[in-house]
mmCIF file of C-alpha atoms in Angstrom:
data_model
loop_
_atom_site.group_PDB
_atom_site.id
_atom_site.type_symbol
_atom_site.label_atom_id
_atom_site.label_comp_id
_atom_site.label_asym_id
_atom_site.label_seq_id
_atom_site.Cartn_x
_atom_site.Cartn_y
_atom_site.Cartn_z
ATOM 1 C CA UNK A 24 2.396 7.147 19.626
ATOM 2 C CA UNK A 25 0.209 6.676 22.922
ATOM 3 C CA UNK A 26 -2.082 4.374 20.293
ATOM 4 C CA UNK A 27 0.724 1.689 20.252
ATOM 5 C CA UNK A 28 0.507 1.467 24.308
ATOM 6 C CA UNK A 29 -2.940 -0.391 23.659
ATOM 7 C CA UNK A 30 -0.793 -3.448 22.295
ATOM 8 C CA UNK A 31 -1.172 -6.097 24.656
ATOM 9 C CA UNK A 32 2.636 -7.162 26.273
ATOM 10 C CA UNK A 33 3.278 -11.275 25.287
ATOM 11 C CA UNK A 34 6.207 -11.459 28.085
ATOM 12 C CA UNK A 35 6.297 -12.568 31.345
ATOM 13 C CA UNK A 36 5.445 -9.518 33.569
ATOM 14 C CA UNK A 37 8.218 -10.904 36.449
ATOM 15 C CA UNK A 38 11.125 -10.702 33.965
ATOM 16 C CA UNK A 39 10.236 -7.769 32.221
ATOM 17 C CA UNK A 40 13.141 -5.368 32.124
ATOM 18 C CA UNK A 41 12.670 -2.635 29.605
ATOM 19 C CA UNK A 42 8.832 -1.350 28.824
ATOM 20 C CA UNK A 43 7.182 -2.260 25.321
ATOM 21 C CA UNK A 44 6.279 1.261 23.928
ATOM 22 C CA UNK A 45 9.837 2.313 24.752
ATOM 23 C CA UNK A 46 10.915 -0.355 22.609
ATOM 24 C CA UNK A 47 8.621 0.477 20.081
ATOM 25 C CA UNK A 48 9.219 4.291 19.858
ATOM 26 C CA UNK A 49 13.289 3.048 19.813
ATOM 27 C CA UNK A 50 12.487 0.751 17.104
ATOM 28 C CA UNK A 51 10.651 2.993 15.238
ATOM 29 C CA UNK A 52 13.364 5.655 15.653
ATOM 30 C CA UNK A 53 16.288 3.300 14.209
ATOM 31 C CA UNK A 54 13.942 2.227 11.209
ATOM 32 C CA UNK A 55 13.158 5.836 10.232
ATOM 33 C CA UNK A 56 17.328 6.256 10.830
ATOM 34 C CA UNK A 57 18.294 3.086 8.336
ATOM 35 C CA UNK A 58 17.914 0.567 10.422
ATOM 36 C CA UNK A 59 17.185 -2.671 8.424
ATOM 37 C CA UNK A 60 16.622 -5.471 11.266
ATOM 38 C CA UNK A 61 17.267 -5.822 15.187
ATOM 39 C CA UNK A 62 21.300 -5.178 15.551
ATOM 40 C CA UNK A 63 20.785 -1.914 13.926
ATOM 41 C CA UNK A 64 18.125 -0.990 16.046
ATOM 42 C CA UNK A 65 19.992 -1.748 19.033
ATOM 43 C CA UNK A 66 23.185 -0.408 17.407
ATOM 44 C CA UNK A 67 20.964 3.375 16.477
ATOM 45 C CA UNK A 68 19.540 2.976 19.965
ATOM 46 C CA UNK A 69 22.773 2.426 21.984
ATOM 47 C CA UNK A 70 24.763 5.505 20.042
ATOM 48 C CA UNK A 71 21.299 7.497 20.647
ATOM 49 C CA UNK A 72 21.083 6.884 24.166
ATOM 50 C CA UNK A 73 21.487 10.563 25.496
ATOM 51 C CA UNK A 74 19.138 11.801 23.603
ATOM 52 C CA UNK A 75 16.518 8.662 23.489
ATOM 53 C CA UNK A 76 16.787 9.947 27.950
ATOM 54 C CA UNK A 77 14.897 12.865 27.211
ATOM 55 C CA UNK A 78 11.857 11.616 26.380
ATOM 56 C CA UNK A 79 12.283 7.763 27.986
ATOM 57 C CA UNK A 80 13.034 6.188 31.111
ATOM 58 C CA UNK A 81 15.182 3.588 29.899
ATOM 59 C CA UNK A 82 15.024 2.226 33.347
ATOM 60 C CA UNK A 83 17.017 -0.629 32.308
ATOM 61 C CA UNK A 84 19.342 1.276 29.828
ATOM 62 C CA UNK A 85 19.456 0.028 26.433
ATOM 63 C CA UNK A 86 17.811 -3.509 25.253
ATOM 64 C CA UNK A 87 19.833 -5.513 23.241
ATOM 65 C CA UNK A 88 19.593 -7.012 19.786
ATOM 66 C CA UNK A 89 18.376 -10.323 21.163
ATOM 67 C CA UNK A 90 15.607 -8.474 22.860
ATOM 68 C CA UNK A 91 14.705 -6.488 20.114
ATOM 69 C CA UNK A 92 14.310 -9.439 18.051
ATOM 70 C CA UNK A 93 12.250 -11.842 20.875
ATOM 71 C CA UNK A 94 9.929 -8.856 21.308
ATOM 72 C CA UNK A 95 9.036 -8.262 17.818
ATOM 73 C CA UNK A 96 8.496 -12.192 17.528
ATOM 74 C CA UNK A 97 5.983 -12.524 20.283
ATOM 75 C CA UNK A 98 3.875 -9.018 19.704
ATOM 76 C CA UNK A 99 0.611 -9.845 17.974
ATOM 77 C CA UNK A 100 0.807 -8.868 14.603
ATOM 78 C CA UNK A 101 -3.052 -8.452 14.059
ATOM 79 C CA UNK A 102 -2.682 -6.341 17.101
ATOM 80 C CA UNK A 103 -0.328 -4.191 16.133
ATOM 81 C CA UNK A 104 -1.959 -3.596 12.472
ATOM 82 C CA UNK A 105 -5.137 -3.049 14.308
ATOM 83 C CA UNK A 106 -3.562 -0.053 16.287
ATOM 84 C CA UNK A 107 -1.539 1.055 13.411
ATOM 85 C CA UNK A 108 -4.766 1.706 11.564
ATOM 86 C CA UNK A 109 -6.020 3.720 14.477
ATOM 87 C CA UNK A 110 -3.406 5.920 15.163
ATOM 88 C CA UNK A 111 -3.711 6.641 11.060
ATOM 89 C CA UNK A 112 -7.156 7.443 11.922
ATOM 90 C CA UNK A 113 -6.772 9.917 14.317
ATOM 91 C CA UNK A 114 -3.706 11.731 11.742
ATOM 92 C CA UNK A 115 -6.415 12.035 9.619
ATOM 93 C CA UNK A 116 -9.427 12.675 11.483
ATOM 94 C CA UNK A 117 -12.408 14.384 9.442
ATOM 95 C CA UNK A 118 -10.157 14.280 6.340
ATOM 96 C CA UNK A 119 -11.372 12.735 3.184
ATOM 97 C CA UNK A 120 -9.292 9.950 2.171
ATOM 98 C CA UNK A 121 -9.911 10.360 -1.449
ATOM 99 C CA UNK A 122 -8.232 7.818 -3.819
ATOM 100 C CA UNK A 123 -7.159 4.574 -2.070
ATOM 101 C CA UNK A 124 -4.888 1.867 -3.811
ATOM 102 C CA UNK A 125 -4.912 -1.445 -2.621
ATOM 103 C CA UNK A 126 -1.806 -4.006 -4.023
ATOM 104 C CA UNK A 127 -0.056 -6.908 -2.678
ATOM 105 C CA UNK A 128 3.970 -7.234 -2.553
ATOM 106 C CA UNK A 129 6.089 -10.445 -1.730
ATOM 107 C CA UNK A 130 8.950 -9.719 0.561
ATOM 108 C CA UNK A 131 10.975 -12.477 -1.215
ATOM 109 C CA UNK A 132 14.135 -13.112 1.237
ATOM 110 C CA UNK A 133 11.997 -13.751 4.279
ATOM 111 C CA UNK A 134 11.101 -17.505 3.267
ATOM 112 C CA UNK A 135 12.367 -20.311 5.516
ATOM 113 C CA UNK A 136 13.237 -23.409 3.706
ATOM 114 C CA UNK A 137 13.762 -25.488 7.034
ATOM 115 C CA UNK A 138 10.281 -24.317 8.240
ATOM 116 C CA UNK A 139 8.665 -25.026 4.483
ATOM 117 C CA UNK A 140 7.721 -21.556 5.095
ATOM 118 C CA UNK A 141 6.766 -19.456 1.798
ATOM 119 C CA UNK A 142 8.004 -15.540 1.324
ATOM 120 C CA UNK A 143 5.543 -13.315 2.980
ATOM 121 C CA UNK A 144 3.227 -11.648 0.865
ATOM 122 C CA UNK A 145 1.467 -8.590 2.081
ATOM 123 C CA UNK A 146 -1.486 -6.599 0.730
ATOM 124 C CA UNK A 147 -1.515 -2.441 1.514
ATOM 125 C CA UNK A 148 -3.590 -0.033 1.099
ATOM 126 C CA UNK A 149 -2.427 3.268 0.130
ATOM 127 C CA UNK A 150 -3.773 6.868 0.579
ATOM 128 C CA UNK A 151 -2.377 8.467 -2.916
ATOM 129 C CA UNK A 152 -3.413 11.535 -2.207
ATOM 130 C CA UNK A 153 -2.458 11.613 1.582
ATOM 131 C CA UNK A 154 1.050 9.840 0.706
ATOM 132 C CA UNK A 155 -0.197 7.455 3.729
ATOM 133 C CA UNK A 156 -0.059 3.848 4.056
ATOM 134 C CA UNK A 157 -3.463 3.036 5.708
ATOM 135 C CA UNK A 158 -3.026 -0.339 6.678
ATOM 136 C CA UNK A 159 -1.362 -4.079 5.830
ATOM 137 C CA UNK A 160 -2.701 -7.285 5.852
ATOM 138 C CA UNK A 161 -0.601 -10.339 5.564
ATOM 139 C CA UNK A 162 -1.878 -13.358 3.003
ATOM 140 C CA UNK A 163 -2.249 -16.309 4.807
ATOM 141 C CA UNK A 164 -0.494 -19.556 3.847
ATOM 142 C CA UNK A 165 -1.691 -21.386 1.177
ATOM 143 C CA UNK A 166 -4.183 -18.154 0.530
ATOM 144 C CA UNK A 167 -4.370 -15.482 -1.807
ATOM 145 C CA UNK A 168 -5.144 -11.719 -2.199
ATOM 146 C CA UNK A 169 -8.336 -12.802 -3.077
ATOM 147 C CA UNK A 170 -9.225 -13.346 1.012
ATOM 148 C CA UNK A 171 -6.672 -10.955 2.367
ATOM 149 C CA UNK A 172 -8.187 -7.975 0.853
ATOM 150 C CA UNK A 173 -11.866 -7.952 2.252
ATOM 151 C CA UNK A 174 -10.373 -8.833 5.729
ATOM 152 C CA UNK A 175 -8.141 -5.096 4.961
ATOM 153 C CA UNK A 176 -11.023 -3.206 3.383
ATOM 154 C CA UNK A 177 -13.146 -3.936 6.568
ATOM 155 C CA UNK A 178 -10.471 -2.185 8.880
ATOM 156 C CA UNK A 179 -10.309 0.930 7.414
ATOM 157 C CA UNK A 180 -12.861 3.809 6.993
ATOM 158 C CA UNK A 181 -13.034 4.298 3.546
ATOM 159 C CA UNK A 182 -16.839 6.444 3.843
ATOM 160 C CA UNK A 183 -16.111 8.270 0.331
ATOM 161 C CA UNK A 184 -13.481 7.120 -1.334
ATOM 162 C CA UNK A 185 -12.435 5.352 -4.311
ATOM 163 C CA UNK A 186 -10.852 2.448 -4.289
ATOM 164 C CA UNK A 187 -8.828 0.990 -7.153
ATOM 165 C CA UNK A 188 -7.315 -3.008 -7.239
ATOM 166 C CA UNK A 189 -5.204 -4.481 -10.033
ATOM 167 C CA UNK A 190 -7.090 -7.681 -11.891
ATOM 168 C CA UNK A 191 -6.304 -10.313 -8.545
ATOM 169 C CA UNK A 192 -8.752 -8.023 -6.330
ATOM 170 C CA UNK A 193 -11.812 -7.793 -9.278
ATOM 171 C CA UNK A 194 -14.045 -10.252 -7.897
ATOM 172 C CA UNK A 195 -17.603 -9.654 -6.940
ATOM 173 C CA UNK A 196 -17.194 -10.120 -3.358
ATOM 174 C CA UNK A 197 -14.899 -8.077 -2.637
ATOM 175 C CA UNK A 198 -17.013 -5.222 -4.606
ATOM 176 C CA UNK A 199 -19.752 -5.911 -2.066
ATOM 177 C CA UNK A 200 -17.276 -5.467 0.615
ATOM 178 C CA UNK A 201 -16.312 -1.755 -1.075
ATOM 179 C CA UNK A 202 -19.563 -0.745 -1.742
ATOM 180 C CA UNK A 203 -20.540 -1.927 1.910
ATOM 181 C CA UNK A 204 -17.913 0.511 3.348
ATOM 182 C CA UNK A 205 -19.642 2.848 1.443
ATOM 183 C CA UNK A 206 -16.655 3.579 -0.967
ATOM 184 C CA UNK A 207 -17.034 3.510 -4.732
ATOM 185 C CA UNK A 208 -14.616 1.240 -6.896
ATOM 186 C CA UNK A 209 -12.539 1.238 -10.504
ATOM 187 C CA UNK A 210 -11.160 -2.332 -10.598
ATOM 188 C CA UNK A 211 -9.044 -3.518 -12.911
ATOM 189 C CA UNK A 212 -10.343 -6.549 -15.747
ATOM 190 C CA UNK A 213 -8.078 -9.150 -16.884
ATOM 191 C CA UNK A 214 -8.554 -12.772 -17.865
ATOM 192 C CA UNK A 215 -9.308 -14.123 -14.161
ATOM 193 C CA UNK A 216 -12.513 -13.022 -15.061
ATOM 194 C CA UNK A 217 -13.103 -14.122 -18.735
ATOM 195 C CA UNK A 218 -16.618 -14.276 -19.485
ATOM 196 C CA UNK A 219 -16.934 -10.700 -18.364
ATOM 197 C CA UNK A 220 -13.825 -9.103 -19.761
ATOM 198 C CA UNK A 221 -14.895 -10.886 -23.633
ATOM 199 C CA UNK A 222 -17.910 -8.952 -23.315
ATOM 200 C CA UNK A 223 -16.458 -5.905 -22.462
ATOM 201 C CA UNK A 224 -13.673 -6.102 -25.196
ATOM 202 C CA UNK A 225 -16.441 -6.962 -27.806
ATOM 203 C CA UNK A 226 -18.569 -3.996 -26.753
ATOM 204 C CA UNK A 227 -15.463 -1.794 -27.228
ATOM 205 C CA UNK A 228 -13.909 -3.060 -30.406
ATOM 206 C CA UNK A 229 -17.453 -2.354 -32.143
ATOM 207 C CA UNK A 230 -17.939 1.116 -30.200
ATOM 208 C CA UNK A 231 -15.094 2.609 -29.521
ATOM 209 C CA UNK A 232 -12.103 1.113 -31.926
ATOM 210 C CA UNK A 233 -13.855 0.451 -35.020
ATOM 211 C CA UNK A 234 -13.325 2.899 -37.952
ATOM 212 C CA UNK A 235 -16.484 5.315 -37.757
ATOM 213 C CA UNK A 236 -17.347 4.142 -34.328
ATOM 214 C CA UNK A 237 -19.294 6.419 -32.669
ATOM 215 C CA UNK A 238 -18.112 6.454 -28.765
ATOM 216 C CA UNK A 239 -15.530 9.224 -28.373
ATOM 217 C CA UNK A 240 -12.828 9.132 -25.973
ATOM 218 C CA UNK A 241 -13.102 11.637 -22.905
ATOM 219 C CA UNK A 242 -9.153 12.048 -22.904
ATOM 220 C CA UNK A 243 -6.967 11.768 -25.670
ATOM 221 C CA UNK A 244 -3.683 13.314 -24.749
ATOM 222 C CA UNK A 245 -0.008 13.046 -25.844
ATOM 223 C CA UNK A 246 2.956 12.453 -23.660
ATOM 224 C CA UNK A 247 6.603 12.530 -23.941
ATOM 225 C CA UNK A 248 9.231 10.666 -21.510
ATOM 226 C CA UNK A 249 12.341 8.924 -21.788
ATOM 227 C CA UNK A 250 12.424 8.882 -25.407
ATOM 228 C CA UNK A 251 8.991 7.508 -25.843
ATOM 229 C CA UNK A 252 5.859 9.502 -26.781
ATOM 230 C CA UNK A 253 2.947 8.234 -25.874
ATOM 231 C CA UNK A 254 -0.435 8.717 -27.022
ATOM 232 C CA UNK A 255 -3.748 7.816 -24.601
ATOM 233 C CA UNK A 256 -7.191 7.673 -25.307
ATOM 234 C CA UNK A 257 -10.000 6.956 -22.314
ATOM 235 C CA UNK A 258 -13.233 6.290 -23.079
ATOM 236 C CA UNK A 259 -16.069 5.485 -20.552
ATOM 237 C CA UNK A 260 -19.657 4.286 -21.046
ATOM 238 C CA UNK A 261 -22.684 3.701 -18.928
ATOM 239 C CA UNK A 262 -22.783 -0.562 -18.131
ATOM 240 C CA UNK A 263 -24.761 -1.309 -21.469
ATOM 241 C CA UNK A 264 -27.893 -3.315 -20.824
ATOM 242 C CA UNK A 265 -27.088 -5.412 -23.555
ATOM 243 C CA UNK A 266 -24.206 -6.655 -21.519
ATOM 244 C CA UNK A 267 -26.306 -9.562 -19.159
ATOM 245 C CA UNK A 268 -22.954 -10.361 -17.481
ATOM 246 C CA UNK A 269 -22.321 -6.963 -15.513
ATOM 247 C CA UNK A 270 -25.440 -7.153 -13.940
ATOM 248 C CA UNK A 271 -23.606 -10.053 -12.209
ATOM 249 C CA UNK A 272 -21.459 -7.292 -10.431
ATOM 250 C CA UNK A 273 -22.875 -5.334 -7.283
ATOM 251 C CA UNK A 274 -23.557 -1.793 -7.963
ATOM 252 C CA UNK A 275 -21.695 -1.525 -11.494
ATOM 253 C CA UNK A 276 -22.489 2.011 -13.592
ATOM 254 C CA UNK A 277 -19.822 2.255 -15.843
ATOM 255 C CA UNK A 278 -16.935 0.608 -18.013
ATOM 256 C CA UNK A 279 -13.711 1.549 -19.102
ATOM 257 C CA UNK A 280 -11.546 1.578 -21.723
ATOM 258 C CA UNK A 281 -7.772 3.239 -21.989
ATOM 259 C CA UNK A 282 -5.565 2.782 -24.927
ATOM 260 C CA UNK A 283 -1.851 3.532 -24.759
ATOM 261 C CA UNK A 284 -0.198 3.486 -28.301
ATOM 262 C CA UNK A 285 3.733 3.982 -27.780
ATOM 263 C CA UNK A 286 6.859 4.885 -30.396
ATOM 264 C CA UNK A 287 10.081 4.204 -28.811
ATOM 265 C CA UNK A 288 12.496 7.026 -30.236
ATOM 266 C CA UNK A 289 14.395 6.854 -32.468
ATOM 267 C CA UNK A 290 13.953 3.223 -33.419
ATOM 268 C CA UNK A 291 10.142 4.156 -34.503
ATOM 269 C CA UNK A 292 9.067 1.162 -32.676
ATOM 270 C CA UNK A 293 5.274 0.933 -32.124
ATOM 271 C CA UNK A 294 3.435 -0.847 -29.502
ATOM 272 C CA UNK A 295 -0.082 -0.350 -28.705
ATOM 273 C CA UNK A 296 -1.883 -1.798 -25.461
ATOM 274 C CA UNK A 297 -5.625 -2.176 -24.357
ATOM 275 C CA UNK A 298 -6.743 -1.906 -20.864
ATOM 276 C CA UNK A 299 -10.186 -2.412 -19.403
ATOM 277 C CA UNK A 300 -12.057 -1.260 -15.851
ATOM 278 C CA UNK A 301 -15.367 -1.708 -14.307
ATOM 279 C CA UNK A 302 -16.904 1.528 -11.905
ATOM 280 C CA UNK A 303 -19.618 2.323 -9.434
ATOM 281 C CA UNK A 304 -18.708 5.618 -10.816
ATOM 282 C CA UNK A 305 -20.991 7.144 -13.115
ATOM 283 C CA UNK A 306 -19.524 7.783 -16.583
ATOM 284 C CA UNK A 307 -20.305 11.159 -16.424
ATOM 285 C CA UNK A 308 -17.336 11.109 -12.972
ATOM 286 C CA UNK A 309 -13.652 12.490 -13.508
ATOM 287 C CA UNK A 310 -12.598 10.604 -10.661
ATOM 288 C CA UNK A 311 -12.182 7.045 -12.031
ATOM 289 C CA UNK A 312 -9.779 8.712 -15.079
ATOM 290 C CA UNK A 313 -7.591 10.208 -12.714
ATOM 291 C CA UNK A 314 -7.730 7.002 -10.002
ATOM 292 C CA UNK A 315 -6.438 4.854 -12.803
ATOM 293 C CA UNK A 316 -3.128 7.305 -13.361
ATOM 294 C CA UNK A 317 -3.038 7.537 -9.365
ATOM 295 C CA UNK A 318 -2.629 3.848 -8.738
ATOM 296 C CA UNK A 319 0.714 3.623 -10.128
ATOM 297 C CA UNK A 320 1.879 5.544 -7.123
ATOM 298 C CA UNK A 321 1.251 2.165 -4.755
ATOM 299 C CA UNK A 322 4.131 1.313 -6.862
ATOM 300 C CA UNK A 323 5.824 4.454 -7.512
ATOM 301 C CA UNK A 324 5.714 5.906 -4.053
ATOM 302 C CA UNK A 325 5.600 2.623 -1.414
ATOM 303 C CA UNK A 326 6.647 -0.638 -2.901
ATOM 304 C CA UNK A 327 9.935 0.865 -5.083
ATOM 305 C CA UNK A 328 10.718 2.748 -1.564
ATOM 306 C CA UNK A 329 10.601 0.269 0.330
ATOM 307 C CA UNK A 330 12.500 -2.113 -2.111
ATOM 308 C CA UNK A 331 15.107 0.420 -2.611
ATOM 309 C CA UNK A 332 15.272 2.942 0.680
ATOM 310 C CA UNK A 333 14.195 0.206 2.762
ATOM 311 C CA UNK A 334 15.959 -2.989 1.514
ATOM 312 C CA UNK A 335 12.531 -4.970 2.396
ATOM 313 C CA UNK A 336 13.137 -7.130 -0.224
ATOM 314 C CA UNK A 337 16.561 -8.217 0.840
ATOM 315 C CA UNK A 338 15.730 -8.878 4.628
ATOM 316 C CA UNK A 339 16.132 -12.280 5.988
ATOM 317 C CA UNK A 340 14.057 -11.810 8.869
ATOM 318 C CA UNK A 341 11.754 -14.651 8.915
ATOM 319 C CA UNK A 342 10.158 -15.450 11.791
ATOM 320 C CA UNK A 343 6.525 -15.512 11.120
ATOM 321 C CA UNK A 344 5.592 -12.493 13.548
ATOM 322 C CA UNK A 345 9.026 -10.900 13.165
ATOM 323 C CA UNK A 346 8.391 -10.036 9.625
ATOM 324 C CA UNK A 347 5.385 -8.849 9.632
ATOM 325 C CA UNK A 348 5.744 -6.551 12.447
ATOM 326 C CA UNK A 349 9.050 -5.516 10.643
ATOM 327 C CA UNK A 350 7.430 -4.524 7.349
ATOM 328 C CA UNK A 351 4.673 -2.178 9.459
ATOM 329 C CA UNK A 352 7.756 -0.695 11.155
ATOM 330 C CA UNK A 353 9.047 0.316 7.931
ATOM 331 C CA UNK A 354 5.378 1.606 6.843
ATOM 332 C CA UNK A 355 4.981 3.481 10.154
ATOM 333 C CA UNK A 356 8.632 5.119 9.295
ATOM 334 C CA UNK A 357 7.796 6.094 5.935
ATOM 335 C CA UNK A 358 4.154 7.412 7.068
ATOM 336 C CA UNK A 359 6.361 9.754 9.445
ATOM 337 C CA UNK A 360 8.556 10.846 6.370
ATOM 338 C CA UNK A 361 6.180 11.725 3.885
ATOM 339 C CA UNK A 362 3.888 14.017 6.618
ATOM 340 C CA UNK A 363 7.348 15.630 7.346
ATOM 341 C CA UNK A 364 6.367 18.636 5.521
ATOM 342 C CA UNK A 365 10.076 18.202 4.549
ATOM 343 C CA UNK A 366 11.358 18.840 0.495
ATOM 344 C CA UNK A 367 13.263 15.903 -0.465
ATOM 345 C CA UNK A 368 13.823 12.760 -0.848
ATOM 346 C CA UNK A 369 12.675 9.861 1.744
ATOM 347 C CA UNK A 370 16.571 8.585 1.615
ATOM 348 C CA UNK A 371 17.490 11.832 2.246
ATOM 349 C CA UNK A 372 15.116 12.262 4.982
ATOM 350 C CA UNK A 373 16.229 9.608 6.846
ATOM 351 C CA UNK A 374 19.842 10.096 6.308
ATOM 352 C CA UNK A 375 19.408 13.552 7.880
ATOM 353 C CA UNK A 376 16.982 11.804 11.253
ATOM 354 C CA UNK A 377 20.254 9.732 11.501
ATOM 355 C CA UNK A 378 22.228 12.545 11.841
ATOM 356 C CA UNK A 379 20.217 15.178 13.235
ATOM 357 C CA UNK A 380 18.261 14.471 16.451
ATOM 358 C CA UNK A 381 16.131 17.612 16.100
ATOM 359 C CA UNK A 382 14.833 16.548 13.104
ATOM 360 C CA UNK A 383 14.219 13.195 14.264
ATOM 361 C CA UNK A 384 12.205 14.633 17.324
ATOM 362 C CA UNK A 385 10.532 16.606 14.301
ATOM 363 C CA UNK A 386 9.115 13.651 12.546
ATOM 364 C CA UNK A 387 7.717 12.040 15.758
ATOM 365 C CA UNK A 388 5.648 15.330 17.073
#
């Protein structure tokens, strides 16, 4: 935690009462506990306060609600980010990073209609195989993902991994950016990028899904969940030559294809959908099959936890800095969790910090 003492205090030195990485660590200890905004942190702190004395001063005792809440308003939220993705950097240290997700989520109860302020959307970046949120950048008003996600990708030391975006982030900009961080990309295609994704369709349709076509699939595999079975077939190829427009996109090698074909038991319903990638990856790599399946778990693992464990979505904090230095509480609290070493889930987890301060003092170490 000695990262977070870096962040510049915004009060007034002469009326400074209780000491800003206290308040952090306090904070961060009623998130992790269920805290979902500023009373319960106070609330967590004041019926922790024995305990919180072993390892703090708490010169002034316990802050209140109010000053939990101005605090969190006037901290820097670039700031804090900035030393969140340090102290992630020194967890990880030499460590690969491996696959990397990046997706944006809308935390849609912290708008402010008197303000004409819109929800705050954030774009992460998400360490599948690490189970680590790796940093957060917040779009800026009347912006997109489209300029968030460079500004992230520039923060973080992705040397040798593989990034994967959803359609919004496959622009050839932000490739550049990847490829200049020395990281290799699968992005996904979709119509935001028409000219491109009709030539890659064509190509496919005459190679690959034709009867007698002559491109086989590298995976064709059968699953079976929920009362659907679902068959998928991958197939990559080398960026045909024939195909002017990928030359358009920096450091291109390879395209994908993966088909899901579904029957929905016992109805017999069929449904059958096409989905398309570019790589830096050769075609030859196993790593860009496997990234696709793995960036489901931005989903899976962070934005459905913090949704449903978290109640992000729900909050009505909504002070521009408040927010977003709430939602990186909640990803520093969940970062904790999942390098807990602990079996079970993160509700669970944090049900059992609540209650038991050993464990608490656990996830901090």
């Amino acid at each position: 935690m000695e990262t977070f003492a870096e962040i510049n205090d915004p009060r007034c030195a002469a009326k400074v009462e209780h000491n800003l990485l206290e308040i952090l660590i306090m904070a961060i200890c009623g998130v992790i506990a269920g805290a979902e905004g500023w009373e319960d942190i106070a609330l967590y702190a004041q019926s922790k306060e024995v305990w919180l004395r072993r390892f703090l001063t708490l010169k002034h005792g316990i802050p209140s609600h109010d000053t939990f809440r101005r605090v969190f308003m006037l901290i820097d939220p670039t700031q804090f980010e900035q030393c969140f993705r340090q102290w992630i950097g020194q967890w990880l240290g030499t460590e690969q990073i491996g696959h990397v997700a990046i997706d944006g989520k809308t935390l849609r109860h912290s708008f402010d209609r008197k303000r004409e302020q819109s929800p705050l959307h954030v774009v992460s970046a998400w360490a599948s195989e690490h189970r680590l949120v790796l940093g957060q950048e917040a779009v800026a008003r009347k912006s997109n993902e489209i300029t968030a996600i460079p500004t992230l990708l520039t923060g973080l030391d992705l040397a040798g991994a593989l990034v994967t975006i959803d359609a919004a982030g496959c622009q050839k900009a932000i490739t550049q950016v990847i490829l200049d961080q020395q990281a290799e990309y699968v992005l996904t295609l979709k119509g935001n990028q028409q000219h491109t994704l009709q030539a890659v369709e064509t190509w496919f349709d005459e190679h690959a899904f034709a009867k007698g076509s002559s491109l086989k699939p590298v995976l064709d595999a059968f699953d079976e969940q929920h009362g659907r079975l679902t068959r998928r077939r991958v197939f990559v190829q080398t960026a045909p030559t024939e195909l002017a427009v990928l030359a358009e996109w920096p450091g291109i090698q390879s395209i994908l294809a993966v088909e899901a074909i579904r029957m929905e038991k016992p109805q017999g319903t069929v449904t059958a959908e096409k989905r398309y990638f570019l790589s830096s990856l050769p075609s030859a790599n196993e790593r860009q099959i496997a990234a696709i399946r793995q960036h489901w778990s931005i989903e899976n693992s962070l934005h459905w936890v913090l949704d449903v464990t978290f109640q992000e979505d729900p909050s009505r904090v909504r002070e521009p800095h408040a927010r977003r230095n709430l939602a990186l509480l909640r990803k520093i609290a969940l970062n904790l969790i999942h390098q807990s070493g602990v079996s079970g889930s993160v509700r669970r987890q944090r049900k059992r910090a609540a209650w038991d301060d050993a464990f608490m003092a656990q996830l901090l170490r």
